[in-house]
Short mmCIF file of C-alpha atoms and ligand atoms in Angstrom, two decimals:
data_model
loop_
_atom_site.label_atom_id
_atom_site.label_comp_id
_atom_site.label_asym_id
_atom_site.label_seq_id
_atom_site.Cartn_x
_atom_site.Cartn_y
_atom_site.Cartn_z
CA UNK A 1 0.00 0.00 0.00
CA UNK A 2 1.63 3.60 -1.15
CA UNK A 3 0.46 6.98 0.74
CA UNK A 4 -0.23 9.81 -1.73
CA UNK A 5 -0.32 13.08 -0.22
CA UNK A 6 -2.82 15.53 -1.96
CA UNK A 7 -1.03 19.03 -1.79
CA UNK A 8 -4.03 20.67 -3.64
CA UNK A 9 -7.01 22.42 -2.68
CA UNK A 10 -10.13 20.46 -1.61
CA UNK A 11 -11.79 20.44 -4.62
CA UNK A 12 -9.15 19.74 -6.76
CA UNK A 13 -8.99 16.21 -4.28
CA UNK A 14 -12.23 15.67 -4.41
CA UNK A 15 -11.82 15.85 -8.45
CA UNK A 16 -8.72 13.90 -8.34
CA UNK A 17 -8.59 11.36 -5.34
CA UNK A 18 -11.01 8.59 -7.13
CA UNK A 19 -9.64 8.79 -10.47
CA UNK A 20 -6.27 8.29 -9.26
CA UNK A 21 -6.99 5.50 -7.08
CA UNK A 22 -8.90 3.58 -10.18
CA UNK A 23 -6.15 4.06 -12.43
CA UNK A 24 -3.77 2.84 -9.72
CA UNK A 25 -5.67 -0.21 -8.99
CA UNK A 26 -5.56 -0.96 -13.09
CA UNK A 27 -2.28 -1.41 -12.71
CA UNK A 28 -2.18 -3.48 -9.87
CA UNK A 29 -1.55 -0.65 -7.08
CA UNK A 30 -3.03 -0.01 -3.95
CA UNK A 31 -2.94 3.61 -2.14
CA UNK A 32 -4.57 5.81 0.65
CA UNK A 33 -4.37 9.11 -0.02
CA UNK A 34 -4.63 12.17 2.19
CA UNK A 35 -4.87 16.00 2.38
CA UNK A 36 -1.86 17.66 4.25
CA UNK A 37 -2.33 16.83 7.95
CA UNK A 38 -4.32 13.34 7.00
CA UNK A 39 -0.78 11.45 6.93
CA UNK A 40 2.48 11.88 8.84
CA UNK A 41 4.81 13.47 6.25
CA UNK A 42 7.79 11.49 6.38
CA UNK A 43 5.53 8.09 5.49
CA UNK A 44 4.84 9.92 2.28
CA UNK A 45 5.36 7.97 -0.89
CA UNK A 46 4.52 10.38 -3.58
CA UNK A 47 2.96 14.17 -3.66
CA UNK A 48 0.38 14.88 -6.10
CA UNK A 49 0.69 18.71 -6.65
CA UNK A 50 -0.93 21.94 -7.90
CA UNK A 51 -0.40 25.50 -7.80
CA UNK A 52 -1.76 27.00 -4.55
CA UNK A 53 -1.44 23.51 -2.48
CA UNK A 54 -1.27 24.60 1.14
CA UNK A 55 2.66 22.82 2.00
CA UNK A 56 5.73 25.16 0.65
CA UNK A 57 8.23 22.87 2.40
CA UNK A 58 8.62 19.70 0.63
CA UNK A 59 11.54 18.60 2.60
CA UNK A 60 9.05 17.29 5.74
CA UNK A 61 8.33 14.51 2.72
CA UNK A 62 11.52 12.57 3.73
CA UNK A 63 10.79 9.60 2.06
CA UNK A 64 8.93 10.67 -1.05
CA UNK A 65 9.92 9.45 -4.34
CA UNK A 66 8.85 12.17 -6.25
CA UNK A 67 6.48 15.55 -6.62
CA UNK A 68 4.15 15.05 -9.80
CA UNK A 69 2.45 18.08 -10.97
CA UNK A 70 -1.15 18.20 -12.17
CA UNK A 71 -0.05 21.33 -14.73
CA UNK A 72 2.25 21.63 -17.53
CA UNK A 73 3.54 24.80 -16.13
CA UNK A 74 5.97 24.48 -13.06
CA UNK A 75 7.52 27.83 -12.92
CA UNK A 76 5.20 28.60 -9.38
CA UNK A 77 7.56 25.05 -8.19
CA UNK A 78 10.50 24.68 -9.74
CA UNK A 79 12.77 27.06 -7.54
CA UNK A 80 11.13 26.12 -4.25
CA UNK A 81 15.08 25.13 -2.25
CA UNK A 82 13.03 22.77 0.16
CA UNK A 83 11.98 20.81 -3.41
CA UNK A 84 14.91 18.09 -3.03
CA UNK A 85 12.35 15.08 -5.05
CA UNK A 86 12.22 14.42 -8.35
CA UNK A 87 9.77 16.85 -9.91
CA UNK A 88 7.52 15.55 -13.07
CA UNK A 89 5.06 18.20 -15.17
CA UNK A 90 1.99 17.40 -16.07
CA UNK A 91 1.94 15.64 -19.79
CA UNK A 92 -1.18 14.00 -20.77
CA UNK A 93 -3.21 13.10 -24.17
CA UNK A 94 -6.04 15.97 -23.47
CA UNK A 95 -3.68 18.67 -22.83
CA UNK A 96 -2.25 18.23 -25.71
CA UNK A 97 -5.53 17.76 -27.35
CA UNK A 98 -7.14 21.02 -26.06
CA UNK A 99 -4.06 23.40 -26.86
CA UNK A 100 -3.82 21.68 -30.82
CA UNK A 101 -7.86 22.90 -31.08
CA UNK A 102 -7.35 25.93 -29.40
CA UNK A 103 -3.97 26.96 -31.49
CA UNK A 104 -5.88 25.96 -34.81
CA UNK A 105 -9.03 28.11 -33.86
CA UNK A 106 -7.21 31.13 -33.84
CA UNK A 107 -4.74 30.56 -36.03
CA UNK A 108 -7.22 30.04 -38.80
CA UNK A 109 -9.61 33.04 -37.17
CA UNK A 110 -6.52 35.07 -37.73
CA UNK A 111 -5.78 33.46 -41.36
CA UNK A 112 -9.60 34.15 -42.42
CA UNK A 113 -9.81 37.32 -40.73
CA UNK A 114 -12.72 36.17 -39.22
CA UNK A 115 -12.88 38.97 -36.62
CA UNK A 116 -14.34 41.04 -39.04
CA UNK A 117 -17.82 39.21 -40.09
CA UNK A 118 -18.38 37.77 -36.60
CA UNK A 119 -17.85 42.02 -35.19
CA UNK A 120 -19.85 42.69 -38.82
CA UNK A 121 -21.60 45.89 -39.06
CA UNK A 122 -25.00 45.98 -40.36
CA UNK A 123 -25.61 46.21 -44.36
CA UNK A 124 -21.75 45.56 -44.27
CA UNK A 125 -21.32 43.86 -47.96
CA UNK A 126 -17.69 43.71 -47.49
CA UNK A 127 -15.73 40.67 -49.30
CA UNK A 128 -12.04 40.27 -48.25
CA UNK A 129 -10.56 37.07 -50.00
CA UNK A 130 -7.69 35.83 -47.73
CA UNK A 131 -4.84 33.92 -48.69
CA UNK A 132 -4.78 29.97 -48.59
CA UNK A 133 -2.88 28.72 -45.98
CA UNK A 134 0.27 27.48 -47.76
CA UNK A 135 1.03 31.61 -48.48
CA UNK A 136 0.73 32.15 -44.74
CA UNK A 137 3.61 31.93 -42.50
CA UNK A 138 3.33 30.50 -39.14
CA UNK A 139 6.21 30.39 -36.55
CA UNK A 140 5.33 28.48 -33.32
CA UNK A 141 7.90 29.31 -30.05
CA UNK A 142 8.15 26.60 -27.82
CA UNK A 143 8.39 22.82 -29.65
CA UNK A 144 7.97 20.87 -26.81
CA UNK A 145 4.69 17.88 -25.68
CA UNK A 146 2.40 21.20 -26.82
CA UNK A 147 4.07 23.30 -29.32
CA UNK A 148 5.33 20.11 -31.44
CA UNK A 149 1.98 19.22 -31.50
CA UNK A 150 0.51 22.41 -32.46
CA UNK A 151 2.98 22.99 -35.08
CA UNK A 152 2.46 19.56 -36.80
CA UNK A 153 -1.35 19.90 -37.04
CA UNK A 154 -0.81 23.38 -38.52
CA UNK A 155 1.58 21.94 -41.24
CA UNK A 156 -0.84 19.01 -41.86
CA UNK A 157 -3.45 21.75 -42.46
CA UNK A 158 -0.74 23.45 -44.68
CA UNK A 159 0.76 26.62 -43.24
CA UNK A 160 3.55 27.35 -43.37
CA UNK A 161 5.68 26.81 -40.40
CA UNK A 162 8.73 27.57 -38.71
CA UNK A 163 9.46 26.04 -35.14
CA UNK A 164 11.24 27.69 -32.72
CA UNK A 165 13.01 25.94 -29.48
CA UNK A 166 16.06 25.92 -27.39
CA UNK A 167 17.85 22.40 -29.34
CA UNK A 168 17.15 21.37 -32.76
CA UNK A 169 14.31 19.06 -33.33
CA UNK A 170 12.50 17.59 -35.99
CA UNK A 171 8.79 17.88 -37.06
CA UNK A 172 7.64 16.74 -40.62
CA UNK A 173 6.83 19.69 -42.38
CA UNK A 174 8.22 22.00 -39.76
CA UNK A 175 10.96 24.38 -40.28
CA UNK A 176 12.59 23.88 -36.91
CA UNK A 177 15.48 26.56 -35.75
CA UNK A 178 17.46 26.12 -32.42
CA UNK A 179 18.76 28.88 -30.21
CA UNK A 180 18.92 32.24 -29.81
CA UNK A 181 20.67 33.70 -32.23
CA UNK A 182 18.29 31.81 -34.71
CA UNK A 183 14.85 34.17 -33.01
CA UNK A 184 15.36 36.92 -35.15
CA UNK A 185 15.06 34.58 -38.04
CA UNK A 186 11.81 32.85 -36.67
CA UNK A 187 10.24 35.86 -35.66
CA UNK A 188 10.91 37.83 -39.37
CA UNK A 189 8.18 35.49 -41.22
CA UNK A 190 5.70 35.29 -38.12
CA UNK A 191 2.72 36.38 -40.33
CA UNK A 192 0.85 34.80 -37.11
CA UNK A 193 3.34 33.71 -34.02
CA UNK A 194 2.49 31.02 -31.51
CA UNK A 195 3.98 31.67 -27.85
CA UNK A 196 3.96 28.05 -26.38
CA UNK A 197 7.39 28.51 -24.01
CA UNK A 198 7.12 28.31 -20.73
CA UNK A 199 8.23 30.52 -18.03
CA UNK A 200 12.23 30.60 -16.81
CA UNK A 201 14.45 32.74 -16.23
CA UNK A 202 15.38 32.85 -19.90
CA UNK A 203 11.89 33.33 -21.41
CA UNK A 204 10.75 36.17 -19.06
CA UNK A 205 10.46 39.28 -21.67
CA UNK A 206 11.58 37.26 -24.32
CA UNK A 207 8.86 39.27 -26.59
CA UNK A 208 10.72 42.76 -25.91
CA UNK A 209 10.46 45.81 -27.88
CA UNK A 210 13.15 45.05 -29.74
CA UNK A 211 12.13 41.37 -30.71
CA UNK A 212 8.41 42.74 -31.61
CA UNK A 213 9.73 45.08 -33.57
CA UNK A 214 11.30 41.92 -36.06
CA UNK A 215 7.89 40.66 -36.87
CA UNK A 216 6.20 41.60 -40.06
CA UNK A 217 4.00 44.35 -39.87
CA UNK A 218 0.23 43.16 -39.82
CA UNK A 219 1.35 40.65 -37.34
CA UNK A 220 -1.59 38.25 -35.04
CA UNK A 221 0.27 37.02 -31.64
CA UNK A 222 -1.11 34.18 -29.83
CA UNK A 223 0.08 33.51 -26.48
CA UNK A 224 -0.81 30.39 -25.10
CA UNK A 225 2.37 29.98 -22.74
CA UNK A 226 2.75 32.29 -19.73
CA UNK A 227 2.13 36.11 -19.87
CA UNK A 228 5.58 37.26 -18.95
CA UNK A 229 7.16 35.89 -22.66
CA UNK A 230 6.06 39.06 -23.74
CA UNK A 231 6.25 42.92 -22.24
CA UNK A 232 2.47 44.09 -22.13
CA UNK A 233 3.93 47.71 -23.05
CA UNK A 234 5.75 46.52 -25.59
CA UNK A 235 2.86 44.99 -26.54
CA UNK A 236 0.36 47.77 -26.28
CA UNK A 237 3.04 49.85 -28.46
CA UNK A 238 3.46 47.20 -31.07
CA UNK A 239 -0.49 47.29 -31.41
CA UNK A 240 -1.01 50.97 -31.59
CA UNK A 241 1.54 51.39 -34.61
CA UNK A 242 -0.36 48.47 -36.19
CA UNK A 243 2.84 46.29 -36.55
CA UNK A 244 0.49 43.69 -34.76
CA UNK A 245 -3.14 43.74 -35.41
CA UNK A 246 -4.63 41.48 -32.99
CA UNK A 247 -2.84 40.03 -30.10
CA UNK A 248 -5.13 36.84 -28.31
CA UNK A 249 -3.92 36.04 -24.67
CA UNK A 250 -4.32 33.08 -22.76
CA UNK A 251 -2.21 34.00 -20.33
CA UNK A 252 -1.23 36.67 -18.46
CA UNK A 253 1.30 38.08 -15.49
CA UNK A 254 -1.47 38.39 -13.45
CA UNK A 255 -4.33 35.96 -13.09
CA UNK A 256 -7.33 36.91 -13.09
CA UNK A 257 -6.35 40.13 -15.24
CA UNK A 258 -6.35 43.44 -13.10
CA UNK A 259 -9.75 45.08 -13.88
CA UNK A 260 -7.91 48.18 -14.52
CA UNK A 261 -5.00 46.46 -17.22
CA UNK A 262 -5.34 48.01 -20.46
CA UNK A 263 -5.56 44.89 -22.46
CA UNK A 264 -9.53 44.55 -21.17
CA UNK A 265 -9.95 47.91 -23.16
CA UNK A 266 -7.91 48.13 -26.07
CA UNK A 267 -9.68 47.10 -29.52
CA UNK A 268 -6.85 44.65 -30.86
CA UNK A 269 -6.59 42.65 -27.86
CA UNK A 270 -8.86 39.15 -27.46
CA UNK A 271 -8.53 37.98 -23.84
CA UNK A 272 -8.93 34.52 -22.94
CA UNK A 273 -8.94 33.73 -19.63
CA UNK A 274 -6.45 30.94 -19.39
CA UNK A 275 -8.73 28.32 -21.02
CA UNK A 276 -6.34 27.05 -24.10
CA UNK A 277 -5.73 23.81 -22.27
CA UNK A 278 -6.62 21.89 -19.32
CA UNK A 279 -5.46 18.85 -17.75
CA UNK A 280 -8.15 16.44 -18.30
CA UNK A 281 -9.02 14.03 -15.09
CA UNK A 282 -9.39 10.73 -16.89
CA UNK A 283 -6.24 11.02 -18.99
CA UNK A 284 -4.26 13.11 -16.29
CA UNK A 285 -5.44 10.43 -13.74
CA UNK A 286 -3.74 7.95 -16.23
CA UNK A 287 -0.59 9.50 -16.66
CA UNK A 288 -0.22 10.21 -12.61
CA UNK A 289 -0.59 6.21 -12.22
CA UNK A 290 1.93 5.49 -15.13
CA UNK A 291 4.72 7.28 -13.47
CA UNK A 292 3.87 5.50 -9.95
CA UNK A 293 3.72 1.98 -11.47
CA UNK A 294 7.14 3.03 -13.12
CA UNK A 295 8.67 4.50 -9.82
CA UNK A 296 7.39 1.58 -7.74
CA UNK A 297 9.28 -1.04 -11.00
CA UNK A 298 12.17 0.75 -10.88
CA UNK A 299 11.98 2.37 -14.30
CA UNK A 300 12.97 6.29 -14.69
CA UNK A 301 10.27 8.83 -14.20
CA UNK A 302 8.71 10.58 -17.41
CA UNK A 303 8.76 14.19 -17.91
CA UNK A 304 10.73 15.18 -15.40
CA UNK A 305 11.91 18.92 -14.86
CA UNK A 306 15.01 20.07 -15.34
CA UNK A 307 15.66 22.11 -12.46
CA UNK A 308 18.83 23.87 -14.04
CA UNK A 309 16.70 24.85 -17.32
CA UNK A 310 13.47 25.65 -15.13
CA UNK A 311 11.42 23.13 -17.31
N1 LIG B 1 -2.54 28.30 -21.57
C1 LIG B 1 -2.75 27.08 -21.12
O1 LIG B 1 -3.89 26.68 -20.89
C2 LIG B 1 -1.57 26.19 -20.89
C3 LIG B 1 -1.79 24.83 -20.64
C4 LIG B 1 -0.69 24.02 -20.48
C5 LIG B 1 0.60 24.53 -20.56
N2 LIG B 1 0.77 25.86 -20.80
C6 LIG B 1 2.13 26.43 -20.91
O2 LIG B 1 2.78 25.80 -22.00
C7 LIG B 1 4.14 25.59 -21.63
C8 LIG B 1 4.76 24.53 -22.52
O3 LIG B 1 4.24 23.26 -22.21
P1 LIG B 1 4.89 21.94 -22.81
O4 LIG B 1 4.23 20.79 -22.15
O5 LIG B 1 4.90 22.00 -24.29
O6 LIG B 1 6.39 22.12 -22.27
P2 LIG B 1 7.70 21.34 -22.71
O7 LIG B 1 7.36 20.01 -23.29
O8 LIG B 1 8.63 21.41 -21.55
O9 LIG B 1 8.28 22.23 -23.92
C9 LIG B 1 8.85 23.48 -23.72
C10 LIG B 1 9.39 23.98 -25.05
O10 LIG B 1 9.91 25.29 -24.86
C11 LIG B 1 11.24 25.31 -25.36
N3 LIG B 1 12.06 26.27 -24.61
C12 LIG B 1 12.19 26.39 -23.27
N4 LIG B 1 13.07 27.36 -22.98
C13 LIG B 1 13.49 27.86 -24.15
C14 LIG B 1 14.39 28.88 -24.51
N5 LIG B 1 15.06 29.58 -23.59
N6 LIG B 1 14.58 29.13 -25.81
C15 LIG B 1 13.95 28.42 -26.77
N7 LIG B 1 13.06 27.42 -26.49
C16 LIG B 1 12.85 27.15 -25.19
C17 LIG B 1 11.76 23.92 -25.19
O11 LIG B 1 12.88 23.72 -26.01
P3 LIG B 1 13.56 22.27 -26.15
O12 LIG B 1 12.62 21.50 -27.03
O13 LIG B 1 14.83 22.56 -26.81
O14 LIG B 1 13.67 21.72 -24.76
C18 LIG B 1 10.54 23.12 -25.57
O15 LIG B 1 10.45 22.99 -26.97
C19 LIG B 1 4.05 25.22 -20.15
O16 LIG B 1 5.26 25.44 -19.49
C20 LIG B 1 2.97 26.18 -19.67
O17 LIG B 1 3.58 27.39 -19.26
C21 LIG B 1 -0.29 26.70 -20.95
#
């Protein structure tokens, strides 16, 4: 019998705590689980963790074989000095699914202009033919279990795209640059650009003035990452000269968006309120009781973070 401790809020247990245990006992495993306080910390096997769970100091889990996030994102984590465990990010097939369908929504709503007939004035007879997709260039940043993904489908629908990541990678139909020094290049033909990076130290403002400026004028952004990849003044300045016409944000440096932030008000800014993809219970549920049943065999854990990289 393995203890999982539950550092998440009480809903998110109630959500979680039967799923978990049923795709445990597929494979064969037995568990209690607990909130903090239900089971003496050092007879912890694993920690089940989201953003916003009550315990900051993971090193009371003295036996615990390893911290496995319910998100993708671990930035809120990953530099917490008690954290001594392995810690694995959330990877899962509905994730994945989500941010593919929400990545091609507005991709192709910013392809087919489709801002303007849905917002359609009245008696407004106005026909704007756009280009097909293979004479649009799409750059994704960020090619990892979600930006690969995204990228591919967009390819498959026959955009053209270039990848952008930290090492070179491969994605059929995907122009893939590594680095850097190659983001100038990436950005250049970003018709539409695709934020999918997470946050580290190395991706905060990595959407400056100076990097905005590189994109083609007429620009769409969508940033389905975190909100600090790009400078909201920056951003704000970008859209007024009209070197980006329509910037739609997932994410932001402050969730729930200050009432007062001036993307709620300005006219080429679609806010949407951290919704491009969520972990799915079933399938999350899954992958949770995959990396047990290869802890408890002996295997190596999946998706683990790289605390030196942040990710
Ligand atoms: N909006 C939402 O609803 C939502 C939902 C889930 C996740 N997210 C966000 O999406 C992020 C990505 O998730 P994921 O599962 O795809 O993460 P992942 O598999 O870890 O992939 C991260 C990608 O970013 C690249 N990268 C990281 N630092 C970089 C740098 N300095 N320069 C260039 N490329 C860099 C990585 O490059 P390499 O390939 O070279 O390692 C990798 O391709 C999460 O961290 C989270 O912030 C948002």
């Amino acid at each position: 019998m393995i203890k999982l401790l539950f550092n998440v809020s009480p809903e998110l247990y109630r959500e979680y705590r039967q799923p978990i245990l049923e795709a445990l006992r597929r494979r064969n495993i037995e568990a209690m689980t607990g909130l903090p306080g239900d089971i003496a910390p050092e007879e912890i096997d694993y920690v089940i963790h989201a953003t916003g769970g009550p315990v900051d100091d993971f090193g009371v889990f003295t036996k615990a074989r390893a911290v496995l996030s319910l998100w993708a994102g671990v930035e809120k984590i990953v530099g917490n000095r008690t954290l001594t465990q392995p810690l694995c990010r959330m990877v899962e097939s509905g994730l994945r699914q989500g941010m593919v369908e929400w990545v091609v929504a507005h991709t192709l709503r910013a392809h087919l202009g489709m801002d303007r007939y849905v917002c359609q004035k009245p008696l407004a007879w106005e026909q704007h033919v756009p280009p097909l997709a293979t004479d649009r260039s799409v750059t994704v940043l960020g090619l990892g279990e979600l930006g690969s993904a995204a990228a591919l489908t967009l390819a498959g629908l026959g955009f053209r795209v270039t990848g952008w990541a930290r090492r070179a990678r491969e994605i059929a139909g995907v122009r893939c640059l590594a680095g850097a020094d190659r983001l100038p290049e990436a950005l250049a033909t970003a018709e539409i650009l695709v934020a999918i990076l997470p946050e580290t130290p190395d991706t905060i403002n990595l959407l400056d003035a100076e990097r905005l400026a590189l994109l083609p004028a007429g620009s769409c952004i969508l940033n389905a990452g975190r909100g600090s990849l790009i400078d909201d003044t920056a951003l704000i300045a970008a859209l007024d000269r009209g070197q980006v016409t329509n910037a739609t944000l997932d994410v932001f440096r402050t969730e729930p968006l200050s009432a007062n932030h001036p993307f709620w008000s300005h006219p080429g800014v679609t806010i949407s309120p951290h919704v491009a993809a969520a972990t799915r219970v079933q399938s999350a549920s899954d992958a949770i009781a995959d990396n047990i049943e290869r802890a408890e065999s002996g295997a190596p854990l999946l998706h683990l973070v790289d605390r030196a990289l942040s990710y």
